[in-house]
Coordinates of C-alpha atoms in Angstrom, one line a residue:
X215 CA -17.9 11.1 -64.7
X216 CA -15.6 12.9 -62.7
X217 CA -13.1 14.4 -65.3
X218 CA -15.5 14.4 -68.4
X219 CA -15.5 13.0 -71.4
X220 CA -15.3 14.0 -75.1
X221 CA -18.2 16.3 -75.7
X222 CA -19.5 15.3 -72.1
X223 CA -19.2 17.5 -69.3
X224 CA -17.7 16.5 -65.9
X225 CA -20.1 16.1 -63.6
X226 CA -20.0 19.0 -60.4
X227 CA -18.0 18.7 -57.6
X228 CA -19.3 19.9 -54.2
X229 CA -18.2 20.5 -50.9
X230 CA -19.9 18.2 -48.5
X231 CA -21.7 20.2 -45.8
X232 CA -19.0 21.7 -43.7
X233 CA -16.8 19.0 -44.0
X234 CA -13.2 18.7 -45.7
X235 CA -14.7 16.0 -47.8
X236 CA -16.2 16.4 -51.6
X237 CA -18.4 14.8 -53.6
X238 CA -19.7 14.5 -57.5
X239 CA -23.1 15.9 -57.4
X240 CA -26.1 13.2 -58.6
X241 CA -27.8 13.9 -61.4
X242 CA -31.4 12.9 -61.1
X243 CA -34.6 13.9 -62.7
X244 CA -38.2 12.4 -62.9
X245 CA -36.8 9.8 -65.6
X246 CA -33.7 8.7 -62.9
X247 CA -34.7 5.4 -61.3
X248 CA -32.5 4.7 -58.1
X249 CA -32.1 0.9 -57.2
X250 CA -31.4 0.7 -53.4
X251 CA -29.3 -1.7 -52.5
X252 CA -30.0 -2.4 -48.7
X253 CA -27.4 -5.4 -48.4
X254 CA -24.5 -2.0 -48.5
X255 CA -24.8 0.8 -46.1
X256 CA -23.4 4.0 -47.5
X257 CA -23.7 5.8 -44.5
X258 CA -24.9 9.0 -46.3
X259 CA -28.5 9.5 -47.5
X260 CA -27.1 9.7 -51.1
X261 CA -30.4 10.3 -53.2
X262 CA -31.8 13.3 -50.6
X263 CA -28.3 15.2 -51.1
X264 CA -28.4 15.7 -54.3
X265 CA -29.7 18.5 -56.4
X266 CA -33.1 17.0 -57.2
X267 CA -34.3 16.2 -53.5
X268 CA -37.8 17.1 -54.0
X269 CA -40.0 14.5 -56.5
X270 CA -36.6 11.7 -56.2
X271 CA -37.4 10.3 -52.9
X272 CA -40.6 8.5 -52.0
X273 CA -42.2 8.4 -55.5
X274 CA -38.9 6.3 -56.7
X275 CA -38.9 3.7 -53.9
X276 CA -42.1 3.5 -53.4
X277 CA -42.8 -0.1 -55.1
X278 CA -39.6 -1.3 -54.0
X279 CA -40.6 -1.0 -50.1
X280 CA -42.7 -4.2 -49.9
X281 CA -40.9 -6.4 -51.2
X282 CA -37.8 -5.8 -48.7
X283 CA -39.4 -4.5 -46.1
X284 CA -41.4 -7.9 -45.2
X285 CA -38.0 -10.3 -46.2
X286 CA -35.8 -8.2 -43.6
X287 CA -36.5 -8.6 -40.0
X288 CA -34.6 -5.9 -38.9
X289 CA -34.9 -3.9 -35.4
X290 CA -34.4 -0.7 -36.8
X291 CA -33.5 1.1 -40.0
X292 CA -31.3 4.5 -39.8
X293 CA -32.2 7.5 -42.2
X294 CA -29.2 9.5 -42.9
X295 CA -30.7 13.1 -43.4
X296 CA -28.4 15.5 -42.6
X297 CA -29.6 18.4 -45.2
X298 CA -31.8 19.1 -42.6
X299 CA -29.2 21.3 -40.7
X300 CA -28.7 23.5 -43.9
X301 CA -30.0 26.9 -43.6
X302 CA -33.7 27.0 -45.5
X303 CA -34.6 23.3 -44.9
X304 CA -38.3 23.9 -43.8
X305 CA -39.0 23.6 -48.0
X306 CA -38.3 20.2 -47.4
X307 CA -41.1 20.1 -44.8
X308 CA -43.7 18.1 -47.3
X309 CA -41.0 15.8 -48.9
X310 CA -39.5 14.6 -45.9
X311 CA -42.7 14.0 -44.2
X312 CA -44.2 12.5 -47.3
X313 CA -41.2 9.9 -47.6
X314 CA -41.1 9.2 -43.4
X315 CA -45.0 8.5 -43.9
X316 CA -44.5 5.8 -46.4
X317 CA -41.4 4.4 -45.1
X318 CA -43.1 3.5 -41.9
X319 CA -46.5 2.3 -43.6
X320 CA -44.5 -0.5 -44.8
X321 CA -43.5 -1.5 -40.9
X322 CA -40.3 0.3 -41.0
X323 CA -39.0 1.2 -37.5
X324 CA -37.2 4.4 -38.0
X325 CA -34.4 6.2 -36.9
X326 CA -34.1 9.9 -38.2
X327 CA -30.4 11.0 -37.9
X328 CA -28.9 14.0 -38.5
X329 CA -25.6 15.8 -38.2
X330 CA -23.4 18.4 -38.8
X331 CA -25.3 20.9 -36.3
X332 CA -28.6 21.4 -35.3
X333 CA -31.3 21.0 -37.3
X334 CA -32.8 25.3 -36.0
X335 CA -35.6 26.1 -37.5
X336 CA -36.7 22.7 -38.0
X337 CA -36.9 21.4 -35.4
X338 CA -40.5 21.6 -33.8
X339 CA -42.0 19.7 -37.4
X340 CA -39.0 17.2 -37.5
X341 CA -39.4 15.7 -33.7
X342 CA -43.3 15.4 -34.8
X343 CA -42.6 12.9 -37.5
X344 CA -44.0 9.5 -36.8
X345 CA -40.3 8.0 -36.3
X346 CA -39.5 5.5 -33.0
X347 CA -36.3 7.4 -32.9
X348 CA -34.1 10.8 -33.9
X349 CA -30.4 11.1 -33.4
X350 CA -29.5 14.5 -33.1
X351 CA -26.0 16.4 -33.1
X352 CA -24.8 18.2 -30.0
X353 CA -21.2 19.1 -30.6
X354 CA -22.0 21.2 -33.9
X355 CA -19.4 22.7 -36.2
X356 CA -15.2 22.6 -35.0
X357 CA -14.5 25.9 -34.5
X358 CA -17.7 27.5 -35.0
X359 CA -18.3 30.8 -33.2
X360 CA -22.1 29.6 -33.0
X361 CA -22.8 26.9 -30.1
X362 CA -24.5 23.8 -31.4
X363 CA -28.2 25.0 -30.3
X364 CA -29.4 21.5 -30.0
X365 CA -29.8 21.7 -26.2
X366 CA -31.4 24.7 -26.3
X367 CA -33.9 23.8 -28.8
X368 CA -34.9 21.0 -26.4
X369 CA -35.1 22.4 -23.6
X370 CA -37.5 25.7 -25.2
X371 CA -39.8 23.1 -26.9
X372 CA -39.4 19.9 -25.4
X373 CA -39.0 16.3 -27.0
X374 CA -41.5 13.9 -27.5
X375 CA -42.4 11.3 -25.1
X376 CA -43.2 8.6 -27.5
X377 CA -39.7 8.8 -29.8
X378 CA -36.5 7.9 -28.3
X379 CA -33.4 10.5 -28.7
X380 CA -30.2 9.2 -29.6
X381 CA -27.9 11.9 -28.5
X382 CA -25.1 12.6 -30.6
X383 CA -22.9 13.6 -27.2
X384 CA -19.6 12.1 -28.5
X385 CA -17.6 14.1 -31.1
X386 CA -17.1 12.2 -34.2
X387 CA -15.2 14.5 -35.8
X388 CA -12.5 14.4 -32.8
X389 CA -10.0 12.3 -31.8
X390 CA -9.6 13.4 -28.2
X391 CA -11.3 11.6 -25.3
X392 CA -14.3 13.5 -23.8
X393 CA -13.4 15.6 -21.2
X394 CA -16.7 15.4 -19.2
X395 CA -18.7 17.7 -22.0
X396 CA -20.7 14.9 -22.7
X397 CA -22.1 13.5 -19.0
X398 CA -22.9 17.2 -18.5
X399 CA -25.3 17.6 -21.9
X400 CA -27.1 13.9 -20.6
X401 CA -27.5 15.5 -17.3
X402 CA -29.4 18.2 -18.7
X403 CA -31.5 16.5 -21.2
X404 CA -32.9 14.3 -18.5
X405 CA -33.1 17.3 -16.2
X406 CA -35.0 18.8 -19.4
X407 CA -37.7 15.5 -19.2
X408 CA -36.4 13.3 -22.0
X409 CA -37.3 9.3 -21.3
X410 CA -35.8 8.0 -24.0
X411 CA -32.2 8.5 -24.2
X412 CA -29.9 6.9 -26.3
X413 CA -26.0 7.7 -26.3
X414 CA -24.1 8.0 -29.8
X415 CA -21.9 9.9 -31.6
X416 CA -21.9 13.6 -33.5
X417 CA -21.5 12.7 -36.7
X418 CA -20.9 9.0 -38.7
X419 CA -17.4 7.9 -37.8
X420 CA -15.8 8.3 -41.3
X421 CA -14.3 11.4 -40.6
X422 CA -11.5 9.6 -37.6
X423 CA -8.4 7.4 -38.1
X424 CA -9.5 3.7 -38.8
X425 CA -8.0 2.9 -35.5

């Protein structure tokens, strides 16, 4: 798949997000028929980053929730959605909230979690889906001459009394300790009238030394 085969062409290679890391893009269409495998965490929503995001989410799990959803008594299930910091992801406004909707008819406690930056512009219709939780990215891109603006998007439209935020205070792209930057963005989200605070890091951790 990745080098190509015979009269079969290699199948694209993209850069993940902002990230040093690369991927071989999926290929899905309407025919494609993902089979989840909840006993292995991939730690990347894998079928939502691929070309075909709209149509390939909720429509192909959909008959599959039931069954797994009442065997696993689980506290709470993570969904890994960081296209939603990508410029222009308000056109997934009806797919993401479509797929949320069904996850949690099933009984699934959900955690939306995001990374890589803020999520901007959609922001005010992600914090209203019916989640228990959202983590959220405070340290933004390395380097970036644009601040992370995911304080400032809380404090101009608040956070929702009802949904726990796990703030993503601790850089998991770095390998320094915190220097204080962290307690400082806590003190101002409870300052801001968050009740629900949860501490975590940026970004998943596959990005540091294993130890």
């Amino acid at each position: 798949m990745a080098r190509g085969f015979e009269d079969k062409l290699a199948m694209d290679m993209s850069k993940f997000f902002d990230t040093n890391y690369h991927y071989l893009v999926p290929e899905l269409d309407d025919l494609s028929e993902p089979q989840p495998n909840f006993d292995w965490y991939p730690g990347q929503g894998s079928i939502w980053n691929s070309d075909c995001w709209q149509g390939c989410s909720a429509n192909h799990f959909g008959s599959k929730q039931p069954d797994w959803a009442g065997q696993r008594q689980v506290a709470e299930v993570q969904l890994h959605e960081p296209i939603l910091v990508t410029p222009g992801a308000n056109k997934y406004q009806a797919s993401v909230t479509e797929s949320v909707k069904e996850l949690v008819s099933v009984g699934l406690p959900i955690n939306l979690v995001t990374y890589y930056d803020d999520i901007g512009e959609t922001y005010p219709w992600v914090v209203k889906l019916p989640v228990q939780a959202i983590t959220l990215d405070f340290a933004g891109v390395p380097g970036s001459a644009v601040p992370c603006a995911t304080l400032d998007l809380i404090q101009k439209h608040g956070f929702p009394s009802d949904k726990r935020l796990d703030a993503g205070v601790i850089d998991g792209r770095s390998v320094w300790a915190d220097t204080g930057v962290a307690s400082a963005i806590v003190g101002n989200l409870i300052n801001a009238g968050v009740k629900s605070l949860g501490i975590t890091s940026s970004t998943t951790l596959q990005h540091l030394p294993i130890d």
